[in-house]
């Protein structure tokens, strides 16, 4: 594994010591990126040595922070060829531990937290990040304090409780959850690991970029469609492409993909900012969509997402919930692939950009299913008009300790 | 792949032609097993050639029926070392397509159905088999008619509907579902692919036995704990062990494991028959347990399950729902592993057999998590006392075509 040379501010370029567990840039609160001595890694590690590596994201340990991984088998997820569109691959992040791409980021963050002796972690989450933190914190024997909107898909709440995390359901959005943690963290002794407010989650997420390259024989697709809430994976993949270029891992003549950020019409701050030519987004009022992971009214790394969209010649597109559920079911039947609502937004976006001519059928495209549909059964059931009262007879409830906050 | 030499009745030894798609033995309705020319396979295939094979269950194509697989990436699931018990491995079937071990069996059955030109399939299911059939039938473009108890975990119903299968929810158990299919199949032109009423599902399930051996470097564990509903995997693994012995694939001196069938006290026909020294089970009255997959009041292959338990020096054990939910949560927190209720029954059973001295801590044990906990969120939520009304606001429902039967 690689020692982090330094953490570099993505806004002002300020450097923070590589042996620390930093938060954001002390000068301007910009997002920090871990930097490595890639020239040295280029000499010591080759992509050909990957064949002998574990089939998890830790196969890319050469470009990850030096740490003993707290691993649950995350990453190296399959890409399924579409049965409808010959040049489309679906990257299925739903087979990760805790059923979503959030496992990658929280795996690195929790591993580093353990290394640095942190004991109590707190996270604001739209749902899946909370579940992932709960699992990795259980594995690392750390305390997890999870703040989620009270209407998250119920799977997110239940998995956190199963792992015996402390769960607070908040009558608000992820932004309100973050504010509540901010108010309490000093008194409680919590270390806050919110999206992009520490530099390790993006390191975990960048492995998606390495995987796409390796799984496509070190070429890159023409476009990547990514459901964009906080956008960490979007940034992470772009960082991975830059690193791989420096490492000489990409096939000669490889071009970076058009990066397409997909949001919901019920919460589309990035799309709005992109269309208005702005370099940062505004807080989206009354965010609402059944794609729970997209209910992020303002992403901390919005300026990076917008920059990448433009640099890559990509775009940002918003889709409705009705379009999403329609595509979810059409693609389930046509592809035998049951996507999460967030994943299904990329199906809609792909169909729209194909229809508009932005992409051609011959373009090689990767669509991200960021989580398992099984994490959204209550949401999908209601959307399909199939709610029902559970009828199973039950044993006496087990009392669950360690829960704080209002319900 | 191997041509099937013949199908052999497990009860009377009668042979049926290997190029057919049979049901049960025409003489005594016994379960049919596919037989291959293993001496010839022994010469043409070696276990060392597996390294170059795909990382799905089709890596064992040398011992599977000759067919173009309808594949969704099933099998070759990980085994996780327990964090509490150094000699325990948890085989995680929850990462299969549709989130359960049922993918393996239905994959082979649907592949063979397509090969034989069958068009309309019907299945009685306690839940997960229905979901798996729906997915593979969607991939194969076959019609799936699924009969499930009306109180299956809602994920089972929703996944079937997402894949646009025809779903009938029945006010009864899997046995009632089977009866309803029996009454209608001739008129409807359905081919019934109920548990062990055709010989291909067990072929898919046997790959679990091959995987355990390969993943343990061709030795076998001292005991395997398996949640036993219909018992197809239990039979399949035992068949795999016999085949591997003939193929010379097992390490010298390998002994077969003690096979432990785990059931619920709310539906324990195998346990009762085992304890009473009987060779077949009786229909369990008023079967009820939150381990939905164990609500099988009489398994068609009960005589085979009971024979294997005795041959192997294993046992059968029933656990309560309260013990199951307690273990599910304790192991989630201690192992960072969130099991299905059926999987958690094996945790309880292992703890009990360790306490009783039937097994020692030094015994190497494999516990089967047969499905993802995410398929049981409604059941687990209710057991943890955490039900709530979904609060997500929704788009207009999409009307779903092709649904038959009462709700």
Coordinates of N, CA and C in Angstrom, one line a residue, chain A residues 55 70-73 80 83-84 94-96 98-99 134-136 138-141 149-159 161-164 169 288-290 295 321-322 325-326 328-330 332-338 372 374-375 377-400 403 407, chain B residues 55 70-73 80 83-84 94-96 98-99 134-136 138-141 149-159 161-164 169 288-290 295 321-322 325-326 328-330 332-338 372 374-375 377-400 403 407:
Chain A
X55 N -10.0 -10.5 -5.0 CA -11.1 -10.0 -5.9 C -12.0 -9.1 -5.1
X70 N -10.3 -3.0 7.2 CA -11.5 -3.6 7.9 C -12.4 -4.0 6.7
X71 N -12.3 -5.3 6.3 CA -12.9 -5.7 5.0 C -14.1 -6.6 5.2
X72 N -15.1 -6.4 4.5 CA -16.3 -7.3 4.4 C -16.4 -7.9 3.0
X73 N -15.4 -7.8 2.2 CA -15.4 -8.3 0.8 C -16.0 -7.4 -0.2
X80 N -22.6 -6.2 -16.1 CA -23.4 -7.1 -16.9 C -23.7 -6.4 -18.2
X83 N -29.0 -6.7 -22.3 CA -29.6 -7.5 -23.3 C -30.3 -6.7 -24.4
X84 N -30.6 -5.4 -24.1 CA -31.3 -4.5 -25.0 C -30.3 -3.7 -25.9
X94 N -24.9 -3.3 -6.3 CA -25.8 -3.9 -5.3 C -25.3 -5.2 -4.6
X95 N -24.3 -5.8 -5.2 CA -23.7 -7.0 -4.5 C -22.7 -6.7 -3.5
X96 N -22.4 -5.4 -3.3 CA -21.4 -5.1 -2.2 C -22.0 -5.4 -0.8
X98 N -23.7 -4.8 2.5 CA -24.8 -3.8 2.8 C -25.5 -3.3 1.5
X99 N -25.3 -4.0 0.4 CA -26.1 -3.8 -0.8 C -25.9 -2.5 -1.5
X134 N -22.6 1.4 9.7 CA -23.0 0.5 10.8 C -22.3 -0.8 10.7
X135 N -22.2 -1.3 9.5 CA -21.6 -2.6 9.3 C -20.1 -2.6 9.5
X136 N -19.4 -1.6 8.9 CA -17.9 -1.5 9.1 C -17.6 -1.1 10.5
X138 N -19.3 -2.0 13.1 CA -19.4 -3.3 13.9 C -18.2 -4.1 13.7
X139 N -17.7 -4.2 12.5 CA -16.5 -5.0 12.2 C -15.3 -4.5 12.9
X140 N -15.2 -3.1 13.0 CA -14.0 -2.5 13.6 C -14.2 -2.3 15.1
X141 N -15.4 -2.6 15.6 CA -15.7 -2.3 17.0 C -15.6 -0.9 17.4
X149 N -32.9 10.8 7.5 CA -34.2 11.3 7.4 C -35.2 10.2 7.9
X150 N -36.3 10.6 8.5 CA -37.2 9.6 9.1 C -37.9 8.8 8.1
X151 N -37.9 9.2 6.8 CA -38.6 8.4 5.8 C -37.6 7.8 4.9
X152 N -36.4 7.4 5.4 CA -35.5 6.6 4.5 C -36.2 5.3 4.2
X153 N -35.8 4.6 3.1 CA -36.3 3.2 2.9 C -36.0 2.4 4.2
X154 N -37.0 1.7 4.6 CA -36.9 1.0 5.9 C -35.7 0.1 6.1
X155 N -35.2 -0.5 5.0 CA -34.1 -1.3 5.0 C -32.9 -0.6 5.6
X156 N -32.7 0.7 5.3 CA -31.6 1.4 5.8 C -31.6 1.5 7.4
X157 N -32.9 1.8 7.9 CA -33.0 1.9 9.3 C -32.7 0.5 10.0
X158 N -33.3 -0.5 9.4 CA -33.3 -1.8 10.0 C -31.9 -2.4 10.0
X159 N -31.1 -2.2 8.9 CA -29.8 -2.7 8.9 C -28.9 -2.0 10.0
X161 N -29.9 -0.8 12.8 CA -30.3 -1.3 14.1 C -29.8 -2.8 14.3
X162 N -29.8 -3.5 13.2 CA -29.3 -4.9 13.3 C -27.9 -4.9 13.8
X163 N -27.1 -4.0 13.2 CA -25.7 -3.9 13.5 C -25.4 -3.2 14.9
X164 N -26.5 -2.8 15.5 CA -26.5 -2.2 16.8 C -25.8 -0.8 16.8
X169 N -33.6 9.1 13.8 CA -34.3 9.5 12.6 C -34.8 10.9 12.7
X288 N -37.5 16.2 -2.9 CA -38.3 15.1 -2.7 C -38.2 14.2 -3.9
X289 N -37.9 12.9 -3.7 CA -37.9 11.9 -4.7 C -37.8 10.5 -4.1
X290 N -38.4 9.5 -4.8 CA -38.3 8.2 -4.2 C -36.9 7.6 -4.4
X295 N -31.7 12.5 -2.6 CA -32.3 13.6 -1.9 C -31.2 14.4 -1.1
X321 N -39.7 10.8 -11.1 CA -39.9 9.5 -10.4 C -40.8 8.5 -11.2
X322 N -41.7 9.1 -11.9 CA -42.6 8.2 -12.7 C -41.7 7.5 -13.8
X325 N -39.5 4.8 -12.1 CA -40.2 3.5 -11.8 C -40.6 2.7 -13.1
X326 N -41.0 3.5 -14.1 CA -41.3 2.9 -15.4 C -40.1 2.1 -15.9
X328 N -37.4 1.2 -14.2 CA -37.0 0.1 -13.3 C -37.8 -1.2 -13.7
X329 N -39.1 -1.0 -13.9 CA -39.8 -2.3 -14.3 C -39.5 -2.7 -15.7
X330 N -39.5 -1.8 -16.7 CA -39.2 -2.3 -18.0 C -37.9 -3.0 -18.1
X332 N -36.2 -4.4 -15.6 CA -36.2 -5.7 -14.9 C -36.7 -6.8 -15.8
X333 N -37.8 -6.5 -16.5 CA -38.4 -7.5 -17.4 C -37.5 -7.8 -18.6
X334 N -36.9 -6.8 -19.2 CA -36.2 -6.9 -20.4 C -34.7 -7.4 -20.2
X335 N -34.2 -7.0 -19.0 CA -32.8 -7.4 -18.7 C -32.6 -8.4 -17.7
X336 N -33.7 -8.8 -17.0 CA -33.6 -9.7 -15.9 C -32.7 -9.1 -14.8
X337 N -32.8 -7.8 -14.7 CA -31.9 -7.0 -13.8 C -32.8 -6.0 -13.0
X338 N -32.9 -6.3 -11.7 CA -33.7 -5.5 -10.8 C -32.9 -4.4 -10.1
X372 N -28.7 -2.3 -4.4 CA -29.6 -3.4 -4.6 C -31.0 -2.9 -4.5
X374 N -33.3 -4.5 -3.5 CA -33.9 -5.1 -2.2 C -33.8 -4.1 -1.1
X375 N -33.0 -3.0 -1.2 CA -33.0 -2.0 -0.2 C -34.1 -1.0 -0.3
X377 N -37.5 -2.1 -1.2 CA -38.7 -2.8 -1.5 C -39.9 -2.0 -1.1
X378 N -39.9 -1.4 0.1 CA -41.0 -0.6 0.5 C -41.4 0.5 -0.4
X379 N -40.3 1.2 -0.9 CA -40.5 2.3 -1.9 C -41.1 1.8 -3.2
X380 N -40.5 0.7 -3.7 CA -40.9 0.2 -5.0 C -42.3 -0.4 -4.9
X381 N -42.6 -1.1 -3.7 CA -43.9 -1.7 -3.5 C -45.0 -0.6 -3.6
X382 N -44.7 0.5 -2.9 CA -45.7 1.6 -2.9 C -45.9 2.2 -4.3
X383 N -44.8 2.3 -4.9 CA -44.8 2.9 -6.3 C -45.6 2.0 -7.2
X384 N -45.5 0.7 -7.0 CA -46.3 -0.3 -7.8 C -47.7 -0.5 -7.3
X385 N -48.1 0.2 -6.3 CA -49.4 0.1 -5.7 C -49.6 -1.2 -5.0
X386 N -48.5 -1.8 -4.4 CA -48.6 -3.1 -3.8 C -48.3 -3.1 -2.3
X387 N -48.6 -2.1 -1.5 CA -48.4 -2.1 -0.1 C -49.3 -3.1 0.6
X388 N -48.9 -3.7 1.6 CA -49.8 -4.5 2.4 C -49.3 -4.5 3.9
X389 N -50.2 -4.9 4.8 CA -49.8 -5.0 6.2 C -49.1 -6.3 6.3
X390 N -47.9 -6.3 7.0 CA -47.2 -7.6 7.2 C -48.2 -8.6 8.0
X391 N -48.2 -9.8 7.6 CA -49.1 -10.7 8.2 C -48.4 -11.8 9.0
X392 N -47.1 -11.8 9.0 CA -46.4 -12.9 9.7 C -46.6 -12.7 11.2
X393 N -46.9 -13.8 11.9 CA -47.0 -13.8 13.3 C -45.6 -13.8 13.9
X394 N -45.5 -13.2 15.0 CA -44.1 -12.8 15.5 C -43.9 -13.3 17.0
X395 N -42.6 -13.5 17.3 CA -42.2 -13.7 18.7 C -42.2 -12.4 19.4
X396 N -42.1 -12.4 20.7 CA -41.9 -11.2 21.4 C -40.7 -10.4 20.9
X397 N -40.9 -9.1 20.8 CA -39.8 -8.3 20.3 C -38.6 -8.3 21.2
X398 N -37.4 -8.2 20.6 CA -36.2 -8.1 21.4 C -36.0 -6.6 21.6
X399 N -35.7 -6.3 22.8 CA -35.4 -4.9 23.1 C -34.0 -4.6 22.6
X400 N -33.9 -3.4 21.9 CA -32.7 -3.0 21.3 C -32.1 -1.9 22.1
X403 N -30.1 3.1 21.6 CA -30.7 4.0 20.6 C -30.9 5.3 21.2
X407 N -37.9 9.7 17.4 CA -38.3 8.8 16.2 C -39.4 9.5 15.5
Chain B
X55 N -16.0 -17.4 -12.7 CA -16.2 -17.4 -11.3 C -17.7 -17.4 -11.0
X70 N -28.6 -20.0 -19.2 CA -29.2 -18.7 -19.0 C -28.7 -18.2 -17.7
X71 N -27.7 -17.4 -17.8 CA -26.9 -17.0 -16.6 C -27.1 -15.6 -16.2
X72 N -27.2 -15.3 -14.9 CA -27.2 -14.0 -14.3 C -26.0 -13.8 -13.4
X73 N -25.0 -14.7 -13.5 CA -23.8 -14.6 -12.6 C -23.9 -15.3 -11.3
X80 N -17.2 -16.5 4.5 CA -16.6 -15.6 5.4 C -16.2 -16.2 6.7
X83 N -16.0 -14.1 13.0 CA -15.1 -13.3 13.9 C -15.2 -13.9 15.4
X84 N -16.2 -14.7 15.6 CA -16.4 -15.2 17.0 C -15.9 -16.6 17.2
X94 N -26.5 -15.0 -0.1 CA -27.3 -13.8 -0.3 C -26.8 -12.9 -1.4
X95 N -25.6 -13.1 -1.9 CA -25.0 -12.3 -3.0 C -25.4 -12.9 -4.4
X96 N -26.1 -14.0 -4.4 CA -26.6 -14.5 -5.7 C -27.6 -13.6 -6.3
X98 N -31.0 -12.3 -7.4 CA -32.3 -12.4 -6.6 C -32.0 -12.7 -5.1
X99 N -30.8 -12.5 -4.7 CA -30.5 -12.5 -3.3 C -30.7 -13.9 -2.5
X134 N -38.7 -16.0 -11.6 CA -39.2 -14.8 -12.3 C -38.0 -14.2 -13.0
X135 N -36.8 -14.1 -12.4 CA -35.7 -13.5 -13.0 C -35.1 -14.3 -14.2
X136 N -35.0 -15.6 -13.9 CA -34.4 -16.5 -15.0 C -35.4 -16.6 -16.2
X138 N -37.5 -14.3 -17.1 CA -37.3 -13.0 -17.8 C -36.1 -13.1 -18.7
X139 N -35.0 -13.6 -18.2 CA -33.8 -13.7 -19.1 C -34.0 -14.7 -20.2
X140 N -34.8 -15.7 -20.0 CA -34.9 -16.8 -21.1 C -36.2 -16.5 -21.9
X141 N -36.9 -15.4 -21.6 CA -38.1 -15.1 -22.3 C -39.2 -16.2 -22.2
X149 N -47.5 -18.2 -0.8 CA -48.4 -17.8 0.3 C -48.6 -16.3 0.3
X150 N -49.8 -15.9 0.7 CA -50.1 -14.4 0.6 C -49.3 -13.6 1.6
X151 N -48.7 -14.3 2.6 CA -47.9 -13.6 3.6 C -46.4 -13.9 3.4
X152 N -45.9 -14.1 2.2 CA -44.5 -14.2 1.9 C -43.9 -12.8 2.3
X153 N -42.6 -12.8 2.6 CA -41.9 -11.5 2.7 C -42.2 -10.7 1.5
X154 N -42.5 -9.4 1.6 CA -43.0 -8.6 0.5 C -42.0 -8.5 -0.6
X155 N -40.7 -8.6 -0.3 CA -39.7 -8.6 -1.4 C -39.9 -9.7 -2.4
X156 N -40.3 -10.8 -1.9 CA -40.6 -11.9 -2.9 C -41.7 -11.6 -3.9
X157 N -42.7 -11.0 -3.4 CA -43.8 -10.6 -4.3 C -43.4 -9.5 -5.2
X158 N -42.7 -8.5 -4.7 CA -42.3 -7.4 -5.5 C -41.3 -7.7 -6.6
X159 N -40.4 -8.6 -6.3 CA -39.4 -8.9 -7.3 C -40.1 -9.7 -8.4
X161 N -43.1 -9.4 -9.4 CA -43.9 -8.4 -10.2 C -43.0 -7.5 -11.0
X162 N -41.8 -7.1 -10.5 CA -40.9 -6.3 -11.2 C -40.5 -7.0 -12.5
X163 N -40.2 -8.3 -12.4 CA -39.8 -9.1 -13.6 C -41.0 -9.5 -14.5
X164 N -42.2 -9.0 -14.1 CA -43.4 -9.2 -14.9 C -43.8 -10.7 -15.0
X169 N -51.1 -14.9 -5.2 CA -50.9 -15.0 -3.7 C -52.0 -15.9 -3.2
X288 N -45.9 -22.5 10.9 CA -45.8 -21.1 11.1 C -44.4 -20.7 11.6
X289 N -43.7 -19.9 10.9 CA -42.4 -19.4 11.3 C -42.1 -18.2 10.5
X290 N -41.3 -17.2 11.1 CA -40.9 -16.1 10.3 C -39.8 -16.4 9.4
X295 N -41.2 -22.8 5.9 CA -42.6 -23.1 6.0 C -42.9 -24.2 5.0
X321 N -38.4 -19.0 16.7 CA -38.3 -17.7 16.0 C -37.6 -16.7 16.9
X322 N -37.9 -16.8 18.2 CA -37.3 -15.8 19.2 C -35.8 -16.0 19.2
X325 N -34.3 -14.6 15.8 CA -34.1 -13.2 15.7 C -33.0 -12.7 16.7
X326 N -33.0 -13.3 17.9 CA -31.9 -13.0 18.8 C -30.6 -13.2 18.2
X328 N -29.8 -13.6 15.0 CA -29.7 -12.7 13.8 C -29.0 -11.4 14.3
X329 N -29.6 -10.8 15.3 CA -29.1 -9.5 15.7 C -27.7 -9.6 16.5
X330 N -27.5 -10.6 17.3 CA -26.2 -10.8 18.0 C -25.1 -11.0 17.0
X332 N -25.2 -10.2 13.7 CA -25.0 -9.0 12.9 C -24.0 -8.0 13.6
X333 N -24.2 -7.9 14.9 CA -23.3 -6.9 15.6 C -21.9 -7.5 15.8
X334 N -21.8 -8.8 16.1 CA -20.5 -9.4 16.4 C -19.7 -9.8 15.2
X335 N -20.4 -10.1 14.1 CA -19.8 -10.6 12.9 C -19.8 -9.5 11.8
X336 N -20.5 -8.4 12.0 CA -20.8 -7.5 10.9 C -21.4 -8.2 9.7
X337 N -22.2 -9.2 10.0 CA -22.9 -10.0 9.0 C -24.4 -10.1 9.2
X338 N -25.1 -9.6 8.3 CA -26.6 -9.5 8.5 C -27.2 -10.6 7.7
X372 N -30.2 -13.2 1.4 CA -29.9 -11.9 1.9 C -30.9 -11.4 2.9
X374 N -31.8 -8.6 3.3 CA -32.6 -7.6 2.6 C -33.9 -8.1 2.0
X375 N -34.0 -9.4 1.9 CA -35.3 -10.0 1.4 C -36.3 -10.1 2.5
X377 N -36.7 -7.7 5.1 CA -36.7 -6.4 6.0 C -38.1 -6.3 6.7
X378 N -39.2 -6.6 6.0 CA -40.5 -6.4 6.6 C -40.6 -7.3 7.8
X379 N -40.2 -8.5 7.6 CA -40.3 -9.6 8.7 C -39.3 -9.2 9.9
X380 N -38.1 -8.8 9.6 CA -37.2 -8.4 10.6 C -37.6 -7.1 11.3
X381 N -38.1 -6.2 10.6 CA -38.6 -4.9 11.1 C -39.7 -5.2 12.2
X382 N -40.6 -6.1 11.8 CA -41.7 -6.3 12.7 C -41.2 -7.1 13.9
X383 N -40.3 -8.0 13.7 CA -39.7 -8.7 14.8 C -39.0 -7.8 15.8
X384 N -38.3 -6.8 15.3 CA -37.6 -5.8 16.1 C -38.5 -4.7 16.6
X385 N -39.8 -4.8 16.3 CA -40.8 -3.8 16.8 C -40.6 -2.5 16.1
X386 N -40.2 -2.5 14.8 CA -39.9 -1.3 14.1 C -40.7 -1.1 12.8
X387 N -42.0 -1.5 12.9 CA -42.8 -1.2 11.7 C -43.1 0.3 11.6
X388 N -43.3 0.7 10.4 CA -43.8 2.1 10.2 C -44.5 2.2 8.9
X389 N -45.4 3.2 8.8 CA -46.0 3.4 7.5 C -45.1 4.1 6.5
X390 N -44.9 3.6 5.3 CA -44.0 4.3 4.4 C -44.5 5.7 4.2
X391 N -43.5 6.6 4.2 CA -43.8 8.0 4.1 C -43.5 8.7 2.8
X392 N -42.8 8.0 2.0 CA -42.3 8.5 0.7 C -43.5 8.9 -0.1
X393 N -43.4 10.1 -0.7 CA -44.5 10.6 -1.6 C -44.2 9.9 -3.0
X394 N -45.2 9.6 -3.7 CA -45.1 8.8 -4.9 C -45.7 9.3 -6.1
X395 N -45.1 8.9 -7.3 CA -45.8 9.2 -8.5 C -47.0 8.3 -8.7
X396 N -47.7 8.6 -9.8 CA -48.9 7.8 -10.1 C -48.4 6.3 -10.3
X397 N -49.1 5.4 -9.8 CA -48.7 4.0 -9.9 C -48.7 3.6 -11.4
X398 N -47.8 2.7 -11.7 CA -47.8 2.1 -13.1 C -48.6 0.9 -13.0
X399 N -49.5 0.8 -13.9 CA -50.4 -0.4 -14.0 C -49.6 -1.6 -14.4
X400 N -49.7 -2.7 -13.7 CA -48.9 -3.9 -14.1 C -49.8 -4.9 -14.8
X403 N -51.3 -10.1 -14.4 CA -51.4 -10.7 -13.1 C -52.7 -11.5 -13.0
X407 N -55.9 -12.1 -4.5 CA -54.9 -11.5 -3.7 C -55.2 -11.6 -2.2

